[in-house]
Coordinates of C-alpha atoms and ligand atoms in Angstrom, one line a residue:
I4 CA 129.0 139.1 62.9
Y5 CA 131.2 136.2 62.1
R6 CA 133.6 136.9 65.0
R7 CA 130.8 137.5 67.4
G8 CA 129.2 134.2 66.4
R9 CA 132.5 132.4 67.0
N10 CA 132.9 134.0 70.4
K11 CA 129.5 132.8 71.3
Y12 CA 130.5 129.2 70.5
I13 CA 133.7 129.5 72.5
F14 CA 131.7 130.9 75.3
V15 CA 129.1 128.1 75.2
A16 CA 131.9 125.5 75.0
F17 CA 133.6 127.1 78.0
I18 CA 130.3 126.9 80.0
I19 CA 129.9 123.2 79.1
L20 CA 133.5 122.4 80.1
T21 CA 133.1 124.2 83.4
V22 CA 129.9 122.3 84.2
V23 CA 131.5 119.0 83.3
Y24 CA 134.6 119.9 85.4
F25 CA 132.6 120.9 88.4
S26 CA 130.2 117.9 88.3
H27 CA 133.2 115.6 88.4
K28 CA 134.8 117.7 91.1
T29 CA 131.6 117.4 93.2
D30 CA 131.8 113.7 92.8
N31 CA 135.3 113.6 94.1
N32 CA 134.4 116.0 96.9
L33 CA 131.6 113.7 97.9
V34 CA 134.0 110.9 98.2
S35 CA 136.6 112.7 100.2
S36 CA 134.3 114.9 102.3
F37 CA 133.0 111.8 104.1
G38 CA 135.3 110.1 106.5
N39 CA 138.1 108.0 105.1
A40 CA 138.2 108.6 101.4
T41 CA 139.3 105.1 100.5
E42 CA 136.6 103.5 102.6
R43 CA 134.0 105.7 101.0
Q44 CA 135.3 104.9 97.5
K45 CA 135.3 101.2 98.2
R46 CA 131.8 101.5 99.5
D47 CA 130.4 103.5 96.6
V48 CA 132.6 101.7 94.1
N49 CA 129.6 100.3 92.2
V50 CA 127.3 103.2 92.6
K51 CA 128.0 104.6 89.1
R52 CA 126.9 101.3 87.6
A53 CA 123.7 101.6 89.7
R54 CA 122.8 105.0 88.4
I55 CA 119.6 105.3 86.4
N56 CA 119.4 107.4 83.4
R57 CA 116.5 109.5 84.4
E58 CA 115.5 110.6 80.9
T59 CA 115.3 107.2 79.4
Y60 CA 115.0 105.4 82.6
T61 CA 117.5 102.8 81.4
I62 CA 118.0 100.2 84.1
P63 CA 121.7 99.5 84.7
E64 CA 123.1 96.0 84.9
P65 CA 123.7 95.1 88.5
C66 CA 127.3 94.8 89.4
V67 CA 129.1 91.8 87.9
G68 CA 131.8 90.0 89.8
C69 CA 131.1 92.0 93.0
P70 CA 130.8 90.7 96.6
G71 CA 127.2 89.6 97.3
E72 CA 126.4 89.2 93.6
N73 CA 123.3 87.1 92.9
G74 CA 122.4 87.4 96.5
Q75 CA 125.4 85.4 97.7
S76 CA 126.5 85.8 101.2
V77 CA 129.6 87.8 101.9
S78 CA 132.6 86.9 104.0
L79 CA 134.9 89.3 105.7
T80 CA 138.7 89.2 105.8
A81 CA 140.3 88.9 109.3
E82 CA 141.1 92.6 109.0
E83 CA 137.5 93.5 108.2
S84 CA 136.2 91.4 111.0
K85 CA 138.1 93.3 113.7
G86 CA 135.5 94.8 116.1
L87 CA 132.7 93.2 114.3
D88 CA 131.1 92.1 117.6
E89 CA 130.7 95.7 118.5
V90 CA 129.1 96.5 115.2
M91 CA 126.7 93.5 115.6
K92 CA 125.8 94.7 119.1
K93 CA 124.9 98.1 117.8
E94 CA 123.3 97.3 114.5
F95 CA 122.0 93.8 114.9
F96 CA 123.2 92.9 111.4
N97 CA 126.5 92.8 109.7
L98 CA 127.0 96.3 108.4
R99 CA 130.5 95.5 107.3
A100 CA 129.3 92.8 104.9
S101 CA 126.5 95.1 103.7
D102 CA 129.0 97.9 103.0
K103 CA 131.0 95.5 100.8
I104 CA 128.0 94.8 98.6
S105 CA 127.1 97.1 95.7
L106 CA 124.1 99.3 96.4
W107 CA 122.6 97.6 93.3
R108 CA 123.1 93.9 93.3
S109 CA 121.6 90.9 91.5
I110 CA 119.6 88.5 93.6
P111 CA 118.1 85.2 92.7
D112 CA 114.6 85.3 91.3
T113 CA 112.8 83.3 94.0
R114 CA 109.4 83.3 92.5
D115 CA 107.6 80.1 91.6
G116 CA 108.0 79.3 88.0
L117 CA 104.3 79.8 87.4
C118 CA 104.6 83.5 88.3
K119 CA 107.0 84.2 85.5
S120 CA 104.5 83.3 82.9
I121 CA 101.8 85.6 84.2
S122 CA 101.5 88.8 82.2
Y123 CA 99.9 91.8 83.9
P124 CA 98.0 94.6 82.2
L125 CA 100.0 97.8 81.7
D126 CA 97.3 99.9 83.1
L127 CA 97.8 99.5 86.9
P128 CA 97.5 102.0 89.7
S129 CA 100.5 104.3 90.3
T130 CA 102.5 103.7 93.4
S131 CA 104.2 105.6 96.2
V132 CA 106.7 103.5 98.2
V133 CA 107.0 104.8 101.7
I134 CA 110.1 103.8 103.7
V135 CA 110.5 105.0 107.3
F136 CA 113.8 104.8 109.0
K137 CA 115.4 105.5 112.4
N138 CA 119.1 104.9 112.8
E139 CA 119.3 102.8 109.7
R140 CA 122.5 102.7 107.8
W141 CA 123.6 104.0 104.4
S142 CA 124.1 100.8 102.4
P143 CA 120.9 98.9 103.4
V144 CA 118.8 102.0 102.9
L145 CA 120.1 102.8 99.5
R146 CA 120.1 99.2 98.5
T147 CA 116.4 99.2 99.3
V148 CA 115.9 102.3 97.2
Y149 CA 117.8 101.0 94.3
S150 CA 116.0 97.7 94.3
V151 CA 112.7 99.5 94.2
L152 CA 113.7 102.0 91.5
N153 CA 115.3 99.3 89.4
R154 CA 112.8 96.6 89.7
S155 CA 109.6 98.6 89.4
P156 CA 108.1 99.4 86.1
K157 CA 108.8 103.1 85.4
H158 CA 105.3 104.1 84.6
L159 CA 103.9 102.6 87.8
L160 CA 106.4 104.0 90.3
K161 CA 105.4 107.6 91.1
E162 CA 107.8 108.2 94.0
V163 CA 109.8 106.8 96.8
I164 CA 109.3 108.7 100.1
L165 CA 111.9 108.3 102.8
V166 CA 110.7 109.3 106.2
D167 CA 113.6 110.0 108.5
D168 CA 112.4 109.5 112.0
Q169 CA 115.0 111.7 113.7
S170 CA 117.9 109.4 113.0
D171 CA 121.2 110.0 114.9
I172 CA 123.3 108.9 112.0
E173 CA 125.3 111.8 110.6
E174 CA 125.5 110.5 107.0
M175 CA 121.7 110.0 106.8
G176 CA 121.3 113.8 107.0
Q177 CA 122.5 116.3 104.5
R178 CA 124.6 113.8 102.7
L179 CA 121.6 111.6 102.0
D180 CA 119.7 114.6 100.7
D181 CA 122.5 115.5 98.4
Y182 CA 122.9 112.0 97.2
C183 CA 119.3 111.5 96.4
E184 CA 118.9 114.8 94.8
E185 CA 121.9 114.1 92.6
H186 CA 121.0 110.5 91.7
F187 CA 117.3 110.3 91.8
G188 CA 116.0 113.8 91.5
E189 CA 112.3 114.2 92.2
L190 CA 111.7 110.5 92.2
V191 CA 112.9 110.1 95.8
R192 CA 111.6 112.5 98.4
I193 CA 113.0 112.8 101.9
L194 CA 110.7 113.9 104.7
R195 CA 112.2 114.7 108.1
A196 CA 110.0 113.9 111.0
P197 CA 109.5 117.1 113.2
T198 CA 109.8 115.0 116.4
R199 CA 110.5 111.3 117.0
L200 CA 107.4 109.7 115.7
G201 CA 108.0 106.0 116.0
L202 CA 107.5 103.8 113.1
I203 CA 103.7 103.8 113.3
K204 CA 103.1 107.5 113.1
A205 CA 106.0 107.8 110.7
K206 CA 104.2 105.5 108.3
N207 CA 101.1 107.6 108.6
Y208 CA 103.1 110.7 108.0
G209 CA 104.7 109.3 104.9
A210 CA 101.5 108.0 103.5
R211 CA 99.7 111.3 104.1
N212 CA 102.3 112.9 102.0
A213 CA 102.1 110.3 99.2
T214 CA 100.4 111.1 95.9
G215 CA 100.3 107.7 94.2
D216 CA 97.1 105.7 93.9
V217 CA 98.6 102.9 96.0
V218 CA 100.9 103.2 99.0
V219 CA 103.5 100.5 99.6
F220 CA 105.3 100.4 102.9
L221 CA 108.7 98.8 103.2
D222 CA 111.3 98.6 106.0
A223 CA 114.5 100.4 105.3
H224 CA 116.5 97.2 104.9
C225 CA 114.8 95.4 102.1
E226 CA 115.5 94.2 98.6
A227 CA 112.6 94.1 96.2
N228 CA 112.9 91.2 93.8
T229 CA 112.1 90.9 90.1
G230 CA 108.4 91.5 89.3
W231 CA 107.6 92.3 92.9
L232 CA 105.2 95.3 92.2
E233 CA 102.9 94.2 89.4
P234 CA 101.1 91.3 91.3
L235 CA 100.4 93.6 94.2
L236 CA 98.9 96.4 92.1
Y237 CA 97.0 94.0 89.9
R238 CA 95.2 92.6 92.9
I239 CA 94.4 96.1 94.2
K240 CA 93.0 96.9 90.8
Q241 CA 90.7 93.9 91.1
K242 CA 89.8 94.6 94.7
R243 CA 90.3 98.0 96.2
S244 CA 89.7 96.9 99.7
A245 CA 92.4 94.2 99.7
I246 CA 95.6 94.9 101.6
L247 CA 98.4 92.9 100.1
C248 CA 101.7 91.5 101.5
P249 CA 104.5 90.3 99.4
S250 CA 106.2 87.1 100.5
I251 CA 109.1 88.0 102.7
D252 CA 112.4 86.5 101.7
M253 CA 115.4 86.4 104.0
V254 CA 118.5 88.5 103.9
G255 CA 120.8 86.9 106.5
E256 CA 121.7 89.3 109.2
Q257 CA 125.1 87.6 109.6
N258 CA 126.3 87.6 106.0
M259 CA 123.7 89.4 103.8
G260 CA 122.9 86.2 101.8
Y261 CA 119.6 86.4 100.0
S262 CA 117.4 83.3 100.2
G263 CA 113.8 82.6 99.2
T264 CA 111.3 81.4 101.8
G265 CA 108.9 78.7 100.7
F266 CA 105.3 79.7 100.9
G267 CA 102.9 77.8 102.9
S268 CA 102.4 80.2 105.8
V269 CA 99.8 82.7 106.9
G270 CA 100.1 85.3 109.6
G271 CA 98.7 84.4 113.0
F272 CA 99.0 85.8 116.5
W273 CA 99.6 84.8 120.1
W274 CA 97.0 85.9 122.6
S275 CA 99.8 87.9 124.1
L276 CA 99.3 89.9 120.8
H277 CA 102.6 89.0 119.3
F278 CA 102.7 88.0 115.6
N279 CA 103.5 84.5 114.6
W280 CA 103.5 82.4 111.4
A281 CA 100.9 79.7 111.1
P282 CA 100.7 76.9 108.6
I283 CA 98.4 77.6 105.7
S284 CA 95.3 75.5 106.1
Q285 CA 93.7 73.1 103.7
R286 CA 90.6 75.3 103.8
I287 CA 92.7 78.1 102.2
L288 CA 94.7 75.9 99.8
S289 CA 91.6 74.4 98.3
A290 CA 90.2 77.8 97.6
Q291 CA 93.1 78.7 95.4
K292 CA 92.8 78.2 91.7
T293 CA 96.6 78.0 91.2
R294 CA 99.2 77.7 93.9
V295 CA 100.4 81.2 93.2
D296 CA 97.1 83.0 93.6
P297 CA 96.9 85.6 96.4
Y298 CA 95.4 83.9 99.5
P299 CA 93.8 85.3 102.6
S300 CA 95.8 85.6 105.8
P301 CA 94.4 86.5 109.2
T302 CA 97.3 88.8 110.1
M303 CA 100.5 90.2 108.7
A304 CA 104.0 90.7 110.0
G305 CA 103.5 94.4 109.4
G306 CA 106.5 95.8 107.5
L307 CA 105.8 95.2 103.9
L308 CA 102.3 95.9 102.4
A309 CA 100.5 97.5 99.6
A310 CA 97.1 99.3 99.9
D311 CA 95.0 101.6 97.9
R312 CA 96.0 104.9 99.5
K313 CA 92.5 106.4 99.9
Y314 CA 91.1 103.1 101.2
F315 CA 94.0 102.8 103.7
F316 CA 92.9 106.1 105.2
E317 CA 89.1 105.4 104.8
I318 CA 89.5 102.6 107.2
G319 CA 91.6 104.6 109.6
G320 CA 95.3 104.5 108.5
Y321 CA 97.3 103.7 111.6
D322 CA 96.5 104.6 115.1
D323 CA 98.3 107.9 115.7
D324 CA 98.5 107.3 119.4
M325 CA 100.5 104.2 119.1
E326 CA 104.1 104.7 120.0
V327 CA 107.5 103.5 118.5
W328 CA 107.0 99.8 117.6
G329 CA 104.5 97.0 117.7
G330 CA 100.8 96.2 117.7
E331 CA 99.9 98.2 114.6
N332 CA 100.3 95.2 112.4
L333 CA 97.7 93.2 114.2
E334 CA 95.5 96.2 114.6
L335 CA 95.4 96.8 110.9
S336 CA 94.9 93.1 110.2
F337 CA 91.9 92.7 112.5
R338 CA 90.5 96.0 111.3
V339 CA 90.6 95.4 107.6
W340 CA 89.0 92.0 108.0
M341 CA 86.3 93.2 110.4
C342 CA 85.5 96.3 108.4
G343 CA 84.8 94.5 105.1
G344 CA 88.2 94.3 103.4
S345 CA 90.7 91.5 103.2
L346 CA 94.3 90.9 103.9
E347 CA 96.1 88.7 101.4
F348 CA 99.5 87.2 100.8
V349 CA 100.9 87.3 97.3
P350 CA 103.2 84.5 96.4
C351 CA 104.4 86.1 93.2
S352 CA 105.6 89.2 94.9
R353 CA 108.9 88.7 96.7
V354 CA 110.8 91.2 98.9
G355 CA 113.9 90.3 101.0
H356 CA 114.2 91.7 104.5
I357 CA 116.9 91.7 107.1
F358 CA 115.4 90.2 110.3
R359 CA 117.4 91.7 113.1
P360 CA 117.5 90.2 116.6
G361 CA 117.3 93.7 118.2
H362 CA 116.7 97.3 117.4
P363 CA 119.3 100.1 116.7
Y364 CA 117.0 102.6 118.4
N365 CA 115.5 103.1 121.8
M366 CA 112.1 101.5 122.4
T367 CA 110.9 104.1 124.9
G368 CA 107.7 106.0 124.2
E369 CA 106.4 109.0 126.1
K370 CA 103.3 107.2 127.3
G371 CA 104.2 103.5 127.0
K372 CA 107.6 104.1 128.6
G373 CA 109.5 100.9 128.4
D374 CA 106.6 98.8 127.2
V375 CA 105.3 100.4 124.0
H376 CA 104.2 97.1 122.6
G377 CA 102.1 96.5 125.7
R378 CA 100.3 99.8 125.6
N379 CA 99.8 99.7 121.8
S380 CA 98.3 96.2 122.2
M381 CA 96.0 97.4 124.9
R382 CA 94.7 100.0 122.5
L383 CA 94.1 97.4 119.8
A384 CA 92.5 95.0 122.3
E385 CA 90.2 97.6 123.8
V386 CA 89.0 98.8 120.4
W387 CA 88.8 95.6 118.3
M388 CA 88.7 92.5 120.4
D389 CA 85.5 92.8 122.4
D390 CA 85.4 90.3 125.2
Y391 CA 88.4 88.4 123.8
K392 CA 90.6 91.1 125.3
R393 CA 90.4 89.0 128.4
L394 CA 92.9 86.6 126.8
Y395 CA 95.3 89.4 126.2
Y396 CA 95.0 90.5 129.8
L397 CA 95.4 86.9 130.9
H398 CA 98.9 87.2 129.6
R399 CA 99.4 90.8 130.7
R400 CA 97.7 90.9 134.1
E401 CA 99.8 93.8 135.3
L402 CA 98.4 96.0 132.5
L403 CA 94.8 95.7 133.8
G404 CA 93.6 99.2 134.8
K405 CA 96.6 100.9 133.3
D406 CA 96.1 104.0 131.1
F407 CA 96.0 103.3 127.4
G408 CA 94.9 106.8 126.3
D409 CA 91.8 107.9 124.5
V410 CA 90.4 105.4 122.0
E411 CA 87.1 107.1 121.1
D412 CA 88.3 108.1 117.6
R413 CA 89.3 104.5 117.0
R414 CA 86.0 103.1 118.2
A415 CA 84.2 105.6 116.0
I416 CA 85.8 103.8 113.0
R417 CA 84.0 100.6 114.0
T418 CA 80.7 102.4 114.2
R419 CA 81.2 104.4 111.0
L420 CA 82.1 101.4 108.9
N421 CA 79.7 99.1 110.7
C422 CA 82.4 96.6 111.3
H423 CA 82.0 92.9 112.3
S424 CA 82.7 91.7 115.8
F425 CA 85.9 90.0 116.8
K426 CA 84.0 86.8 117.2
W427 CA 83.1 87.1 113.5
F428 CA 86.8 87.4 112.7
L429 CA 87.6 84.3 114.7
D430 CA 84.8 82.3 113.2
N431 CA 85.2 83.4 109.6
V432 CA 88.8 84.4 109.0
F433 CA 90.7 82.3 111.6
P434 CA 88.6 79.3 112.6
E435 CA 91.9 77.4 113.2
K436 CA 92.8 79.7 116.1
F437 CA 92.5 77.9 119.4
I438 CA 90.5 79.9 121.9
L439 CA 91.8 78.9 125.3
D440 CA 88.5 79.1 127.3
E441 CA 85.8 78.6 124.6
N442 CA 84.4 75.2 123.5
V443 CA 86.7 73.4 125.8
L444 CA 85.9 70.8 128.4
A445 CA 88.0 72.5 131.1
H446 CA 90.5 75.3 131.4
G447 CA 92.7 77.4 133.7
E448 CA 95.1 76.1 136.3
L449 CA 95.6 72.4 136.4
R450 CA 96.3 71.5 140.0
N451 CA 97.3 68.6 142.0
P452 CA 95.7 69.7 145.3
T453 CA 97.8 67.6 147.6
A454 CA 101.1 68.7 146.3
R455 CA 99.8 72.2 145.6
L456 CA 101.6 72.0 142.3
C457 CA 100.2 73.2 139.0
L458 CA 101.3 72.4 135.4
D459 CA 103.6 75.3 134.4
T460 CA 105.7 76.2 131.3
L461 CA 108.3 77.8 133.6
G462 CA 108.2 80.7 131.1
K463 CA 110.0 78.6 128.4
D464 CA 109.7 79.7 124.8
E465 CA 106.7 77.8 123.4
K466 CA 107.8 78.1 119.8
G467 CA 109.6 74.8 120.2
S468 CA 108.9 71.7 122.3
I469 CA 109.2 72.1 126.1
P470 CA 108.9 69.7 129.0
V471 CA 105.7 69.3 130.9
S472 CA 106.7 70.7 134.3
V473 CA 105.1 71.9 137.5
F474 CA 105.4 74.9 139.8
Q475 CA 103.6 76.1 142.9
C476 CA 100.1 77.1 142.0
Q477 CA 99.6 80.9 141.5
N478 CA 95.9 81.1 142.1
G479 CA 95.1 81.8 138.5
M480 CA 97.5 84.7 138.3
S481 CA 100.0 83.2 135.9
A482 CA 99.4 82.6 132.2
N483 CA 102.2 80.0 132.4
Q484 CA 99.8 77.9 134.3
F485 CA 96.9 78.2 131.9
Y486 CA 96.0 74.9 130.3
S487 CA 92.9 73.6 128.5
L488 CA 91.3 70.3 127.9
S489 CA 90.0 70.7 124.4
K490 CA 86.9 69.1 123.0
D491 CA 89.3 67.0 120.9
N492 CA 90.7 65.7 124.2
Q493 CA 94.0 67.4 124.0
L494 CA 95.7 68.6 127.1
R495 CA 97.0 71.8 125.6
R496 CA 98.0 75.4 125.5
E497 CA 97.7 77.9 122.8
E498 CA 99.8 76.2 120.2
T499 CA 101.2 73.1 122.0
C500 CA 99.8 69.8 123.2
A501 CA 101.0 67.3 125.8
V502 CA 102.4 64.3 124.1
S503 CA 104.3 61.3 125.4
V504 CA 107.9 60.6 124.4
G505 CA 109.4 57.3 125.4
S506 CA 107.8 55.4 128.3
E507 CA 107.1 58.0 131.0
S508 CA 108.2 61.4 129.7
L509 CA 106.0 64.1 128.4
I510 CA 106.6 67.2 126.4
M511 CA 104.5 70.0 125.0
S512 CA 104.8 70.0 121.3
S513 CA 102.9 71.4 118.4
C514 CA 99.3 70.2 118.3
N515 CA 98.0 67.7 115.8
L516 CA 95.1 65.3 116.0
S517 CA 97.3 62.2 116.4
N518 CA 96.1 59.9 119.1
L519 CA 99.4 60.3 120.9
Q520 CA 98.0 63.6 122.1
H521 CA 94.7 62.1 123.3
W522 CA 93.8 62.4 127.0
T523 CA 90.8 61.6 129.1
H524 CA 89.9 63.3 132.4
E525 CA 88.2 60.6 134.5
K526 CA 85.4 61.2 137.0
N527 CA 87.8 59.8 139.7
G528 CA 90.2 62.8 139.1
T529 CA 92.9 61.1 137.1
L530 CA 94.2 62.3 133.7
V531 CA 94.7 59.3 131.5
H532 CA 97.0 59.4 128.5
Y533 CA 94.7 57.4 126.3
P534 CA 97.1 55.6 124.0
S535 CA 99.4 54.4 126.7
N536 CA 96.7 54.1 129.4
L537 CA 99.1 55.7 131.9
C538 CA 98.2 58.5 134.3
L539 CA 99.7 62.0 134.9
D540 CA 101.6 61.7 138.2
V541 CA 103.6 64.1 140.4
E542 CA 104.9 61.4 142.7
G543 CA 108.4 62.6 144.0
V544 CA 108.2 65.6 141.7
A545 CA 109.2 69.0 143.1
N546 CA 108.9 72.6 141.9
T547 CA 110.2 73.1 138.4
E548 CA 110.6 69.4 137.7
Q549 CA 108.9 67.3 135.0
V550 CA 105.7 65.3 135.7
K551 CA 105.7 61.7 134.5
L552 CA 103.3 59.0 133.2
K553 CA 102.8 56.2 135.7
P554 CA 100.4 53.2 135.8
C555 CA 97.0 54.5 136.9
E556 CA 95.9 54.1 140.5
P557 CA 92.6 55.8 141.0
N558 CA 93.1 56.6 144.7
K559 CA 96.7 57.7 144.5
L560 CA 96.9 61.4 145.6
S561 CA 99.7 62.2 143.2
Q562 CA 97.4 61.3 140.3
Q563 CA 94.5 63.6 141.3
W564 CA 94.0 66.6 139.1
L565 CA 91.6 69.5 139.2
F566 CA 91.1 72.2 136.5
E567 CA 90.2 75.7 137.7
H568 CA 87.1 75.8 135.5
Y569 CA 84.9 73.0 134.0
A570 CA 82.4 73.5 131.2
K571 CA 78.8 73.1 132.5
Ligands
UD2_6 C1 108.2 94.3 112.2 C2 107.9 94.9 110.9 C3 107.8 96.4 111.1 C4 106.7 96.8 112.0 C5 107.0 96.1 113.4 C6 106.0 96.2 114.4 C7 108.4 93.4 109.1 C8 109.4 92.9 108.1 N1 108.8 94.5 109.9 O1 109.4 94.7 112.8 O2 107.6 97.1 109.8 O3 105.5 96.5 111.6 O4 107.2 94.7 113.2 O5 105.7 97.5 114.7 O6 107.3 92.9 109.1 N2 111.5 102.9 112.6 C9 111.2 104.2 112.6 N3 111.0 104.8 113.9 C10 111.1 104.1 115.0 C11 111.4 102.7 115.0 C12 111.6 102.1 113.7 O7 111.1 104.9 111.6 O8 110.9 104.7 116.1 C13 111.7 102.2 111.3 C14 112.9 101.3 111.2 O9 114.1 102.1 110.8 C15 112.5 100.4 110.1 C16 111.0 100.3 110.3 O10 110.6 101.4 111.1 O11 112.8 100.8 108.8 C17 110.6 98.9 111.0 O12 111.4 98.8 112.1 P1 112.2 97.4 112.4 O13 112.8 97.0 111.1 O14 113.1 97.6 113.5 O15 111.0 96.5 112.8 P2 110.9 94.8 112.6 O16 111.4 94.4 111.3 O17 111.6 94.2 113.8
MN7 MN1 112.6 95.4 109.8

């Protein structure tokens, strides 16, 4: 009996040693089975330190003394910079710098001091984090995952779901499966899309497979910051129909430096249905009890949001007929507001994101071909914008009459939920939004009939200031020639107003109610810049040149202006 017992112990010890031996061996194999072993080792050098103990869920210390520590930017040696241009052209961010940084790094806590003193109840909804990816790279994806795992309270994070939208990157296949299995077990699930879904359908797919009370979407190149999750969940617990967005911090695409963005913005939109940031209005600020309260925003950028999972689908999830990229963010924004919910920004929740100037994947959809954003936006305009869709088509005239697929199911959501009109949205949620042709004194082309020239942006980017120029009139066919005379007497476009600089020059610059932007359109046809008492004049001005301010002469033909439409 004694001998048999001893044999048993020897046997057990042998098994243990074998297991230990093989698990180490697997580790080494992993290192050498992928590309250049030293590269791989260098890359994963800090992974061990990032590993979570799954039984006790002990959060490891982020790497100390490592590149990129505390969110610092990373510089490359001359050697490492070789061929960087090619990398940037393909990835649109500095993958080399990212690969030098630990998968689990410290970043500055960018929250307002007030946030740190808020204590949230322990009893908050459980969460599934859904991250969709197409051709994203190893280090940013895993850094996203680690930041979520390590900075979310254990009892609130049910799972992280990675949806691979048919990536072409070898290491994001089996190797990622193995890695996640080994390091995270059941906490991280990987779903492989059966066909290329595009990010919109991929998000739906991930969320349909989620089991948490709340679904959080993140892009695959994010870093969740300290305390990011609790304020989102707390607000959803208070208000189930609120969709929440964290404040988006910046991770520099050139050097991976993490920096906080101040708050003071809401989401807006261009009538061309692109997203933009707009200043937070006094109306909203004064409704806040403290400066870190969640506050309403008309729209969102799209990538990062939290919603009650069941509520998200009750109001229609995402439009499964939208392709690849674009439009779904405005569609969900309009919809949640119009159908009785709200969209809110949460200053105390902060998540970094790498904004890339391009996409590492093709933007061609089956139906939208090269213009997926255009077709997706048609669908949203046709379903949600009522007559205001005219302002979208004003910018996208070539889309009029084009096929945008079947939207009956989407329109049925409006009926089923008895949603408000788009006018209600504009009046109640975004009263600051300038409507080009409503409540204005005049709008459309602004012509000088004799010269047959019209005011024209010349297609310049209107995010900054641009000159006030002219071009041959296009008979109302070009959005570049659409100007309005507002009831506040501004000569303006969607976001910019004509203002004088120096004695006779004019630029289009962001609108404010300063009297430098004040114009009067006289009965005699002149446009008088009120503060200088000078007139808009095309004398000696040719196509694509700037118009000037000149002393007013009521009968001078170069000072005669006619809008396409006048209010009755
Ligand atoms: C912004 C949003 C993004 C989405 C998009 C409009 C932020 C920070 N990001 O674009 O989430 O709302 O506007 O549609 O607000 N992907 C796929 N399949 C594809 C294409 C992309 O899975 O066919 C993934 C991609 O790998 C990434 C995510 O979708 O993880 C978002 O794509 P992006 O980062 O290229 O979009 P971004 O940040 O320019
Ligand atoms: Mn992104």
